[in-house]
Amino acid sequence: MLDVTDLVTAYGKIEALKGVSLQVEGGKITCLLGPNGAGKTTLMMTIAGVLQPRRGSIRLKGAELAGLSPARIVSQGVALVPENRLVFPHMSVYENLLAGAYQRHDKAGVNADIERMYARFPQLHERSEQMAGTLSGGEQQMLAVARALMSQPRLLLMDEPSLGLAPLIVAEIFNIIAELNRDGTTIFLVEQNAHMALQVAHQFFLMEQGRITFKGTPGQLAEDEVIQRAYLGTRRAAG
Amino acid sequence: MIDLVQNTIDGVMIGSSYGLLALGFTLIFGVMRRLNLSYGPSIMIGGYVGTVLYVQYGAGPLAVAGTMILGAAIAGIYVERLCFAPMRMGAGIASMVSSFAIWMQLEQAAILVLPRHTYPFPPLTTGAPLEWGPFLLRLDHLIMLGCALGLTAAIQFALYRTRFGLALRAIIGNPVAAHLVGINVSVAVMLAFAAASAIGGVAGFLVLSVDQQVTPMFGMWATLKGLIAMMIGGLGSIPGAILGGLLLGVVEAHCQWYFGPQIRDLAAYIVLFVFLLVHPGGLLGRAPGSDIAAPRTP
Ligand SMILES: Nc1ncnc2c1ncn2[C@@H]1O[C@H](COP(=O)(O)OP(=O)(O)O)[C@@H](O)[C@H]1O
Ligand SMILES: [Mg+2]
């Protein structure tokens, strides 16, 4: 479904992605693991169009996304749940969901989808008029997911949705991920929590220092090796 | 006592023009977290277009108003494209400094094209002031107050009840997330800039038509009054802008009456100074840190 080929993204002179190639299969959960600073967020932001790549291509079912504006990429059916959630803090939960549907013009459909989000995330329903900035971390994460879903994405990108959340909430988030996937959404997930990620993923990639260093299925590599490389990176782990 | 009330009335009326100036200023600041020092000079350019229309073609006040508002909006877009669009995600100081450079450029351009110091401007009404008991109310002042209140309500409506307003508030809240939900941030910011400068154009037209003249100094005057009123009212607050403007107008009117016109401008700075010292958030600004004017975290 998503084909990333030889992608290079740089901040000034420093290349954070040094030729990344990977594939996300339709209908599956694909996971990207890697230590801090590996370039995972940079990759997500580049796919979403917030960062422009130097080189390489990003194809969604064959159609090129690289070079499109973030708005065009959203309308192509790709939505990102960003690292640190980035809800609109001074807007209500309801308005956050409305903003998530910014590219849509079917008012009735949008309202129906907001009701669906309320049904799936009852905490959001209870707090629909509350400012998003006053929600707990877990609730903000639910809101960030629901906001992304409001654009009716074919491909949902998620950047460390478990970051900074209590274990019980993390489990709930992963339940939601599995559930969304069962309902037909393709998911590309960045995680630090390798243990949880390997439980839901169909396929995973390891990224270290701007490069993909492993591709496989969860059974293929011993979990402790994955964890070691995901947290520490090969080079330091070997030394 | 009558003087006190009459001065307060005059202060409220003049203050409503400061409030209008602050309204445009605060809109730009709220959306961009950037100080646009070229705000006043953009309005002045609108005023110059207006006076040409008036002197050369004998246009009436409404045609002059329309052209001036349009001229200010176009000058505003020019400033935005030049100083703010290229440095959107960082470099707050750089865009402020470059907006200062454009200020000088616009002022020099105005002086080059129309080298005399003052040019006439059409009055809005020439009718006698209304009498209300012992007090006098100028018609053009009442129009000023009406515009200030009407535009405040219109902006509040636009921000909280329209799709464009939702986009602007999303950008204010988190520009990266605004991109991610599919808002065309660059276009929205440019339109907000144009709208803010157009509001400045309304304010500028009302002030110039009371003065019945325009000078190249008008740009600096508008930037200063708008900036002070905005800071008194609370950075980024729409109702605060109007309140700050009214308060500034009233204080100035009283100071002029009791201490003379030299003290008038000094009073504005003293009020600003006192606010910065004891209540830096301004009248309606939230506590620093929770404010929409707080530094953005992308
Ligand atoms: N805005 C930025 N400016 C400069 N360098 C950055 C910026 N964001 C990230 N980087 C650098 O790019 C590399 C990859 O960062 P990031 O994509 O955030 O990694 P990850 O999400 O895997 O932790 C790091 O070395 C980081 O320091
Ligand atoms: Mg990251």
Coordinates of C-alpha atoms and ligand atoms in Angstrom, one line a residue:
Chain A
M1 CA 0.0 0.0 0.0
L2 CA 2.8 2.4 1.0
D3 CA 6.1 2.2 -0.8
V4 CA 9.0 4.3 0.5
T5 CA 12.1 4.2 -1.6
D6 CA 15.6 5.6 -0.9
L7 CA 14.2 8.5 1.2
V8 CA 16.6 11.2 2.3
T9 CA 15.4 14.0 4.6
A10 CA 17.8 16.5 6.1
Y11 CA 17.7 19.3 8.7
G12 CA 20.2 21.7 7.2
K13 CA 23.3 19.7 6.5
I14 CA 22.5 16.9 8.8
E15 CA 20.7 14.0 7.1
A16 CA 18.3 12.4 9.5
L17 CA 17.1 9.9 6.9
K18 CA 19.9 8.4 4.9
G19 CA 18.1 6.5 2.2
V20 CA 15.2 4.7 3.8
S21 CA 13.2 2.1 2.0
L22 CA 10.3 0.2 3.4
Q23 CA 6.9 -1.1 2.6
V24 CA 3.6 -1.1 4.4
E25 CA 1.1 -3.8 3.4
G26 CA -2.5 -3.0 3.0
G27 CA -4.8 -4.2 5.9
K28 CA -1.8 -5.0 8.1
I29 CA -0.1 -3.4 11.2
T30 CA 3.5 -2.5 10.4
C31 CA 5.7 -1.4 13.1
L32 CA 8.9 0.7 13.1
L33 CA 11.2 0.3 16.1
G34 CA 14.4 2.1 16.9
P35 CA 16.3 4.0 19.5
N36 CA 15.8 7.7 20.2
G37 CA 17.2 9.9 17.4
A38 CA 17.0 7.1 14.8
G39 CA 14.8 9.3 12.5
K40 CA 11.4 7.7 13.1
T41 CA 9.6 11.0 13.7
T42 CA 11.4 12.5 10.8
L43 CA 10.1 9.7 8.6
M44 CA 6.6 10.1 9.8
M45 CA 6.7 13.9 9.2
T46 CA 8.1 13.4 5.8
I47 CA 5.4 10.9 4.8
A48 CA 2.8 13.4 6.1
G49 CA 4.3 16.2 4.0
V50 CA 5.3 18.4 6.9
L51 CA 9.0 17.9 6.0
Q52 CA 10.1 17.8 2.4
P53 CA 12.5 15.0 1.4
R54 CA 15.8 15.7 -0.4
R55 CA 15.5 12.6 -2.5
G56 CA 13.5 9.4 -2.8
S57 CA 9.8 8.6 -3.3
I58 CA 6.8 7.9 -1.2
R59 CA 4.1 6.0 -3.1
L60 CA 0.6 5.3 -1.9
K61 CA -0.9 2.6 -4.1
G62 CA 1.4 3.8 -6.8
A63 CA 0.6 7.5 -6.5
E64 CA 3.5 9.8 -5.6
L65 CA 3.1 11.7 -2.3
A66 CA 6.6 13.3 -2.0
G67 CA 6.3 17.0 -2.8
L68 CA 2.6 17.2 -2.1
S69 CA 1.4 19.6 0.6
P70 CA 0.2 18.1 3.9
A71 CA -3.4 19.0 3.0
R72 CA -3.2 17.1 -0.3
I73 CA -1.7 14.1 1.5
V74 CA -4.6 14.1 4.0
S75 CA -7.1 14.1 1.2
Q76 CA -5.2 11.2 -0.4
G77 CA -6.2 9.2 2.7
V78 CA -3.1 9.4 4.9
A79 CA -3.4 10.7 8.5
L80 CA -0.7 11.0 11.2
V81 CA -1.3 10.8 14.9
P82 CA 1.8 12.8 15.8
E83 CA 4.4 12.3 18.6
N84 CA 3.2 14.1 21.7
R85 CA -0.3 14.1 20.4
L86 CA -0.4 17.8 19.5
V87 CA -4.1 18.4 20.2
F88 CA -5.4 21.9 19.8
P89 CA -5.3 22.9 23.5
H90 CA -7.7 25.9 23.5
M91 CA -10.3 24.2 21.4
S92 CA -13.0 21.8 22.7
V93 CA -12.9 18.1 22.1
Y94 CA -15.7 18.6 19.6
E95 CA -13.9 21.3 17.7
N96 CA -10.7 19.2 17.6
L97 CA -12.7 16.4 15.9
L98 CA -14.3 19.0 13.6
A99 CA -10.8 20.2 12.7
G100 CA -9.8 16.6 12.0
A101 CA -12.4 16.6 9.2
Y102 CA -11.2 19.9 7.7
Q103 CA -10.7 18.4 4.3
R104 CA -14.2 16.9 4.2
H105 CA -17.3 18.7 2.9
D106 CA -20.0 16.2 3.7
K107 CA -21.5 17.8 6.7
A108 CA -23.9 14.9 7.6
G109 CA -21.1 12.4 7.2
V110 CA -18.8 14.4 9.5
N111 CA -21.5 14.6 12.2
A112 CA -22.2 10.9 11.9
D113 CA -18.4 10.2 12.3
I114 CA -18.2 12.4 15.3
E115 CA -21.0 10.4 16.9
R116 CA -19.1 7.2 16.0
M117 CA -16.0 8.6 17.7
Y118 CA -18.0 9.4 20.8
A119 CA -19.3 5.8 20.8
R120 CA -15.8 4.3 20.4
F121 CA -14.2 6.7 22.9
P122 CA -16.8 7.4 25.6
Q123 CA -14.4 9.6 27.6
L124 CA -14.4 12.0 24.7
H125 CA -18.2 12.1 24.6
E126 CA -18.3 13.0 28.3
R127 CA -15.8 15.8 27.8
S128 CA -17.0 17.0 24.3
E129 CA -17.2 20.6 25.5
Q130 CA -14.1 20.6 27.5
M131 CA -10.9 22.3 26.3
A132 CA -8.5 19.6 24.9
G133 CA -5.6 21.0 26.9
T134 CA -7.3 20.1 30.1
L135 CA -7.6 16.4 29.3
S136 CA -5.4 13.7 30.8
G137 CA -2.5 12.3 28.7
G138 CA -4.5 9.2 27.9
E139 CA -7.6 11.1 26.9
Q140 CA -5.4 13.5 24.7
Q141 CA -4.0 10.4 23.0
M142 CA -7.5 9.1 22.3
L143 CA -8.5 12.5 21.0
A144 CA -5.4 12.6 18.7
V145 CA -6.4 9.2 17.3
A146 CA -10.0 10.2 16.9
R147 CA -9.0 13.4 15.2
A148 CA -6.9 11.6 12.7
L149 CA -9.7 9.1 12.0
M150 CA -12.1 12.0 11.2
S151 CA -10.3 12.4 7.9
Q152 CA -11.3 8.8 7.0
P153 CA -7.8 7.6 6.3
R154 CA -6.9 4.5 4.3
L155 CA -3.5 4.6 6.1
L156 CA -3.1 5.6 9.7
L157 CA 0.4 6.7 10.8
M158 CA 1.0 6.7 14.6
D159 CA 4.1 8.1 16.2
E160 CA 4.8 6.7 19.6
P161 CA 1.2 6.7 20.9
S162 CA 2.2 5.1 24.2
L163 CA 4.7 7.8 25.1
G164 CA 4.4 8.9 28.7
L165 CA 1.3 6.9 29.4
A166 CA 0.5 4.6 32.3
P167 CA 0.7 0.8 31.6
L168 CA -3.1 0.4 31.8
I169 CA -3.7 3.2 29.3
V170 CA -1.0 1.8 27.0
A171 CA -2.8 -1.5 26.9
E172 CA -6.0 0.3 26.0
I173 CA -4.3 2.2 23.2
F174 CA -2.9 -1.1 21.8
N175 CA -6.4 -2.6 22.0
I176 CA -7.7 0.3 20.0
I177 CA -4.9 -0.2 17.4
A178 CA -5.8 -3.8 17.0
E179 CA -9.5 -3.0 16.8
L180 CA -9.0 -0.3 14.1
N181 CA -6.9 -2.7 12.1
R182 CA -9.6 -5.4 12.4
D183 CA -12.1 -2.8 11.0
G184 CA -9.9 -2.5 7.9
T185 CA -7.5 0.4 8.5
T186 CA -3.9 -0.1 7.5
I187 CA -1.6 1.0 10.3
F188 CA 2.0 2.1 10.3
L189 CA 3.1 2.4 13.9
V190 CA 6.3 3.9 15.4
E191 CA 7.0 2.5 18.9
Q192 CA 9.6 2.5 21.6
N193 CA 7.6 0.0 23.5
A194 CA 8.9 -3.0 21.6
H195 CA 7.2 -5.6 23.8
M196 CA 3.7 -4.2 23.1
A197 CA 4.5 -3.4 19.5
L198 CA 5.6 -7.0 18.7
Q199 CA 2.3 -8.3 20.0
V200 CA 0.2 -6.4 17.6
A201 CA 2.5 -6.1 14.6
H202 CA 2.3 -8.3 11.5
Q203 CA 5.5 -7.0 10.3
F204 CA 8.3 -4.8 11.7
F205 CA 11.3 -2.8 10.7
L206 CA 14.2 -1.6 12.8
M207 CA 15.7 1.8 12.2
E208 CA 19.1 2.9 13.4
Q209 CA 20.8 6.2 12.7
G210 CA 18.6 7.0 9.7
R211 CA 18.8 3.6 8.0
I212 CA 16.6 0.5 8.0
T213 CA 18.7 -2.3 9.6
F214 CA 16.2 -5.1 9.9
K215 CA 12.9 -6.2 8.3
G216 CA 10.9 -9.2 9.3
T217 CA 8.0 -10.7 11.2
P218 CA 7.8 -10.6 15.0
G219 CA 8.8 -14.3 15.4
Q220 CA 11.9 -13.8 13.3
L221 CA 14.2 -12.1 15.8
A222 CA 14.4 -12.9 19.5
E223 CA 12.4 -10.3 21.5
D224 CA 15.4 -9.4 23.7
E225 CA 17.5 -8.7 20.7
V226 CA 14.8 -6.5 19.2
I227 CA 14.5 -4.7 22.5
Q228 CA 18.2 -4.2 22.8
R229 CA 18.5 -2.8 19.3
A230 CA 15.3 -0.8 19.6
Y231 CA 16.5 0.9 22.7
L232 CA 20.2 1.1 22.3
G233 CA 21.1 0.6 18.7
T234 CA 23.4 -2.2 17.4
R235 CA 26.7 -0.2 17.6
R236 CA 26.5 0.7 21.2
A237 CA 25.0 -2.7 22.1
A238 CA 27.9 -4.5 20.5
G239 CA 30.5 -2.3 22.3
Chain B
M1 CA -17.8 67.4 36.7
I2 CA -19.1 68.1 33.3
D3 CA -15.6 68.4 32.0
L4 CA -14.7 65.1 33.6
V5 CA -17.6 63.4 31.8
Q6 CA -17.1 65.2 28.5
N7 CA -13.4 64.2 28.6
T8 CA -14.3 60.6 29.3
I9 CA -16.7 60.6 26.4
D10 CA -14.1 62.1 24.1
G11 CA -11.6 59.6 25.4
V12 CA -13.9 56.6 24.7
M13 CA -14.5 57.9 21.2
I14 CA -10.8 58.4 20.3
G15 CA -10.0 55.2 22.2
S16 CA -12.3 53.2 19.9
S17 CA -9.9 54.1 17.0
Y18 CA -7.0 52.9 19.1
G19 CA -9.0 49.8 19.8
L20 CA -9.6 49.2 16.1
L21 CA -5.9 49.6 15.4
A22 CA -5.2 47.1 18.2
L23 CA -7.7 44.7 16.8
G24 CA -5.8 44.2 13.6
F25 CA -2.5 44.1 15.5
T26 CA -3.7 41.5 17.9
L27 CA -5.1 39.3 15.2
I28 CA -1.7 39.2 13.5
F29 CA 0.0 38.6 16.8
G30 CA -2.4 35.9 17.8
V31 CA -2.0 33.9 14.6
M32 CA 1.7 34.4 14.1
R33 CA 3.2 35.2 17.5
R34 CA 5.1 37.8 15.6
L35 CA 5.2 41.6 16.0
N36 CA 4.4 43.2 12.6
L37 CA 6.0 46.6 12.9
S38 CA 4.9 47.4 9.3
Y39 CA 1.3 47.2 10.4
G40 CA 0.9 51.0 10.7
P41 CA 2.9 51.8 7.5
S42 CA 0.6 49.4 5.5
I43 CA -2.3 51.4 6.7
M44 CA -0.5 54.6 5.8
I45 CA -0.1 53.3 2.3
G46 CA -3.8 52.7 2.1
G47 CA -4.3 56.3 3.3
Y48 CA -2.0 57.6 0.5
V49 CA -4.0 55.7 -2.1
G50 CA -7.1 57.3 -0.6
T51 CA -5.8 60.8 -0.7
V52 CA -4.8 60.4 -4.4
L53 CA -8.3 59.3 -5.2
Y54 CA -9.7 62.3 -3.2
V55 CA -7.4 65.0 -4.6
Q56 CA -7.1 63.8 -8.2
Y57 CA -10.5 62.4 -8.8
G58 CA -12.7 64.1 -6.2
A59 CA -13.9 60.7 -4.8
G60 CA -16.4 60.7 -2.0
P61 CA -15.6 59.4 1.5
L62 CA -17.1 56.0 0.9
A63 CA -15.1 55.4 -2.3
V64 CA -12.0 56.6 -0.4
A65 CA -12.7 54.3 2.5
G66 CA -13.1 51.3 0.2
T67 CA -9.9 52.0 -1.6
M68 CA -8.0 52.7 1.5
I69 CA -9.1 49.4 3.1
L70 CA -8.2 47.5 0.0
G71 CA -4.9 49.3 -0.3
A72 CA -4.0 48.5 3.3
A73 CA -4.9 44.8 2.8
I74 CA -2.7 44.5 -0.3
A75 CA 0.2 46.3 1.5
G76 CA -0.4 43.8 4.4
I77 CA -0.1 40.8 2.0
Y78 CA 3.1 42.4 0.6
V79 CA 4.5 42.6 4.1
E80 CA 3.4 39.0 5.0
R81 CA 4.9 37.5 1.9
L82 CA 8.2 39.4 2.3
C83 CA 8.8 39.3 6.1
F84 CA 6.7 36.5 7.5
A85 CA 6.0 33.7 5.0
P86 CA 9.7 32.9 4.5
M87 CA 10.4 32.6 8.2
R88 CA 7.2 31.0 9.4
M89 CA 8.5 28.3 11.8
G90 CA 11.2 30.2 13.6
A91 CA 13.2 33.4 13.7
G92 CA 10.7 35.6 15.4
I93 CA 13.3 38.3 15.8
A94 CA 14.3 38.1 12.1
S95 CA 10.8 38.7 10.9
M96 CA 10.3 41.6 13.3
V97 CA 13.5 43.2 12.1
S98 CA 12.6 42.7 8.5
S99 CA 9.1 44.2 9.2
F100 CA 11.0 47.2 10.5
A101 CA 13.0 47.4 7.3
I102 CA 9.7 47.3 5.3
W103 CA 8.3 50.1 7.5
M104 CA 11.2 52.3 6.3
Q105 CA 10.7 51.2 2.7
L106 CA 7.0 51.9 2.7
E107 CA 7.6 55.3 4.4
Q108 CA 10.2 56.3 1.9
A109 CA 8.1 55.1 -1.0
A110 CA 5.2 57.3 0.2
I111 CA 7.5 60.3 0.5
L112 CA 9.0 59.8 -2.9
V113 CA 5.6 59.5 -4.7
L114 CA 3.9 62.4 -2.7
P115 CA 6.7 64.6 -1.4
R116 CA 4.6 67.2 0.5
H117 CA 4.3 66.7 4.2
T118 CA 0.5 66.7 4.4
Y119 CA -2.2 65.8 2.0
P120 CA -5.9 66.5 2.5
F121 CA -8.3 63.7 3.5
P122 CA -12.1 63.8 3.1
P123 CA -14.2 64.2 6.3
L124 CA -16.8 61.5 6.9
T125 CA -19.6 63.8 8.0
T126 CA -19.7 67.6 8.3
G127 CA -22.9 67.6 10.5
A128 CA -23.0 69.5 13.8
P129 CA -22.3 67.5 16.9
L130 CA -25.2 65.9 18.7
E131 CA -26.1 67.5 22.0
W132 CA -26.9 65.2 24.8
G133 CA -27.7 67.3 27.9
P134 CA -24.7 69.4 28.5
F135 CA -22.5 67.0 26.5
L136 CA -21.4 67.0 22.9
L137 CA -21.1 63.9 20.7
R138 CA -19.4 64.1 17.4
L139 CA -21.1 62.1 14.7
D140 CA -17.8 60.7 13.2
H141 CA -16.8 59.7 16.7
L142 CA -20.0 57.8 17.2
I143 CA -19.4 56.0 13.9
M144 CA -15.9 55.1 15.1
L145 CA -17.3 53.6 18.3
G146 CA -19.9 51.7 16.3
C147 CA -17.3 50.3 13.9
A148 CA -15.1 49.2 16.8
L149 CA -17.9 47.3 18.5
G150 CA -19.3 46.0 15.3
L151 CA -15.9 44.7 14.0
T152 CA -15.1 43.1 17.4
A153 CA -18.4 41.2 17.2
A154 CA -17.7 40.3 13.6
I155 CA -14.3 38.9 14.3
Q156 CA -15.5 37.0 17.3
F157 CA -18.2 35.5 15.1
A158 CA -15.7 34.6 12.3
L159 CA -13.3 33.0 14.8
Y160 CA -15.7 30.9 16.7
R161 CA -18.5 30.2 14.2
T162 CA -16.9 29.7 10.8
R163 CA -14.7 27.1 9.1
F164 CA -12.0 29.7 8.4
G165 CA -12.1 30.7 12.1
L166 CA -11.7 27.1 13.1
A167 CA -8.6 26.9 10.9
L168 CA -7.1 30.0 12.4
R169 CA -7.6 28.8 15.9
A170 CA -6.1 25.5 15.0
I171 CA -3.0 27.3 13.7
I172 CA -2.8 29.4 16.8
G173 CA -3.1 26.2 18.9
N174 CA -0.6 24.1 17.1
P175 CA 0.7 24.9 13.6
V176 CA 2.2 21.5 13.0
A177 CA -1.1 19.8 13.9
A178 CA -2.9 22.3 11.7
H179 CA -0.9 21.0 8.8
L180 CA -1.6 17.4 9.8
V181 CA -5.4 17.8 9.7
G182 CA -5.2 19.3 6.2
I183 CA -5.4 23.0 6.8
N184 CA -3.5 25.0 4.2
V185 CA -1.6 27.0 6.8
S186 CA 0.2 29.4 4.4
V187 CA -3.0 30.5 2.7
A188 CA -4.9 30.9 6.0
V189 CA -2.1 33.0 7.5
M190 CA -2.0 35.2 4.5
L191 CA -5.7 35.8 4.5
A192 CA -5.6 36.5 8.2
F193 CA -2.9 39.0 7.6
A194 CA -4.9 40.7 4.8
A195 CA -8.0 40.8 7.0
A196 CA -6.1 42.3 9.9
S197 CA -4.6 45.0 7.7
A198 CA -8.0 45.7 6.3
I199 CA -9.3 46.2 9.8
G200 CA -6.4 48.6 10.3
G201 CA -7.5 50.3 7.1
V202 CA -11.0 50.9 8.6
A203 CA -9.3 52.4 11.7
G204 CA -7.0 54.4 9.7
F205 CA -9.7 55.8 7.5
L206 CA -11.8 56.9 10.5
V207 CA -8.9 58.6 12.1
L208 CA -7.7 60.4 9.0
S209 CA -11.2 61.6 8.1
V210 CA -11.4 63.1 11.6
D211 CA -8.0 64.7 11.1
Q212 CA -8.8 65.6 7.5
Q213 CA -5.2 65.1 6.5
V214 CA -2.6 62.4 6.1
T215 CA 1.2 62.6 6.6
P216 CA 4.0 60.0 6.3
M217 CA 4.2 59.9 10.1
F218 CA 0.8 58.3 10.2
G219 CA 2.3 54.9 9.9
M220 CA 4.4 55.2 13.0
W221 CA 1.5 56.7 14.9
A222 CA -0.7 53.8 14.0
T223 CA 1.9 51.2 14.9
L224 CA 2.5 52.8 18.3
K225 CA -1.1 53.4 19.3
G226 CA -2.1 49.9 18.2
L227 CA 0.8 48.3 19.9
I228 CA 0.3 50.1 23.2
A229 CA -3.5 49.5 23.2
M230 CA -2.8 45.8 22.4
M231 CA -0.4 45.4 25.2
I232 CA -2.6 47.1 27.7
G233 CA -5.5 44.9 26.6
G234 CA -3.6 41.7 26.6
L235 CA -1.6 40.2 23.7
G236 CA -3.7 38.2 21.3
S237 CA -7.1 39.0 23.1
I238 CA -9.8 40.4 20.8
P239 CA -12.0 42.0 23.4
G240 CA -8.8 43.0 25.2
A241 CA -7.8 45.0 22.2
I242 CA -10.9 47.2 22.3
L243 CA -10.8 47.6 26.1
G244 CA -7.1 48.5 25.9
G245 CA -7.9 51.0 23.3
L246 CA -10.7 52.6 25.2
L247 CA -8.7 52.8 28.4
L248 CA -5.8 54.4 26.6
G249 CA -8.1 56.9 25.0
V250 CA -9.7 57.9 28.3
V251 CA -6.3 58.2 30.1
E252 CA -5.0 60.3 27.3
A253 CA -8.0 62.6 27.2
H254 CA -7.8 63.3 30.9
C255 CA -4.1 63.8 30.9
Q256 CA -4.4 66.3 28.0
W257 CA -7.1 68.2 29.9
Y258 CA -5.2 68.4 33.2
F259 CA -1.6 68.5 32.1
G260 CA -1.6 69.7 28.5
P261 CA -1.0 68.1 25.2
Q262 CA 2.7 67.4 25.7
I263 CA 1.9 65.0 28.5
R264 CA -0.7 63.2 26.4
D265 CA 1.7 60.9 24.6
L266 CA 3.9 60.5 27.6
A267 CA 0.8 59.3 29.5
A268 CA 0.4 56.4 27.0
Y269 CA 3.9 55.2 27.7
I270 CA 3.4 55.6 31.5
V271 CA 0.2 53.5 31.3
L272 CA 2.0 50.8 29.3
F273 CA 4.9 50.9 31.7
V274 CA 2.7 50.4 34.7
F275 CA 0.9 47.5 33.1
L276 CA 4.1 45.8 32.1
L277 CA 5.3 46.2 35.6
V278 CA 2.3 45.1 37.7
H279 CA 0.2 43.1 35.2
P280 CA 2.3 42.1 32.2
G281 CA -0.5 39.9 30.7
G282 CA -2.6 43.1 30.1
L283 CA -6.3 43.5 31.0
L284 CA -7.6 40.3 29.4
G285 CA -4.4 38.4 28.7
R286 CA -4.2 35.1 30.4
A287 CA -1.3 34.5 32.8
P288 CA 1.9 34.2 30.9
G289 CA 2.4 30.6 29.9
S290 CA -1.2 29.6 29.5
D291 CA -2.0 32.4 27.1
I292 CA -2.5 31.8 23.4
A293 CA 0.3 34.3 23.2
A294 CA 2.6 31.9 24.9
P295 CA 5.6 30.6 22.9
R296 CA 4.5 27.9 20.5
T297 CA 5.7 24.4 21.0
P298 CA 5.7 22.6 17.6
Ligands
LIG1 N1 14.0 20.1 14.1 C1 15.2 19.5 14.0 N2 16.3 20.2 13.7 C2 17.5 19.6 13.6 N3 17.7 18.3 13.9 C3 16.6 17.5 14.2 C4 15.3 18.1 14.3 N4 14.4 17.1 14.6 C5 15.2 16.0 14.8 N5 16.5 16.3 14.5 C6 17.6 15.3 14.5 O1 17.3 14.3 13.6 C7 17.6 13.0 14.1 C8 16.3 12.1 14.1 O2 15.4 12.6 15.0 P1 13.9 12.0 15.1 O3 13.3 11.8 13.8 O4 13.1 12.9 16.1 O5 14.2 10.6 15.8 P2 13.2 9.6 16.6 O6 11.8 10.0 16.4 O7 13.6 8.3 16.0 O8 13.6 9.7 18.0 C9 18.1 13.2 15.5 O9 19.5 13.2 15.4 C10 17.6 14.6 15.9 O10 18.6 15.2 16.7
MG2 MG 10.4 10.4 17.7

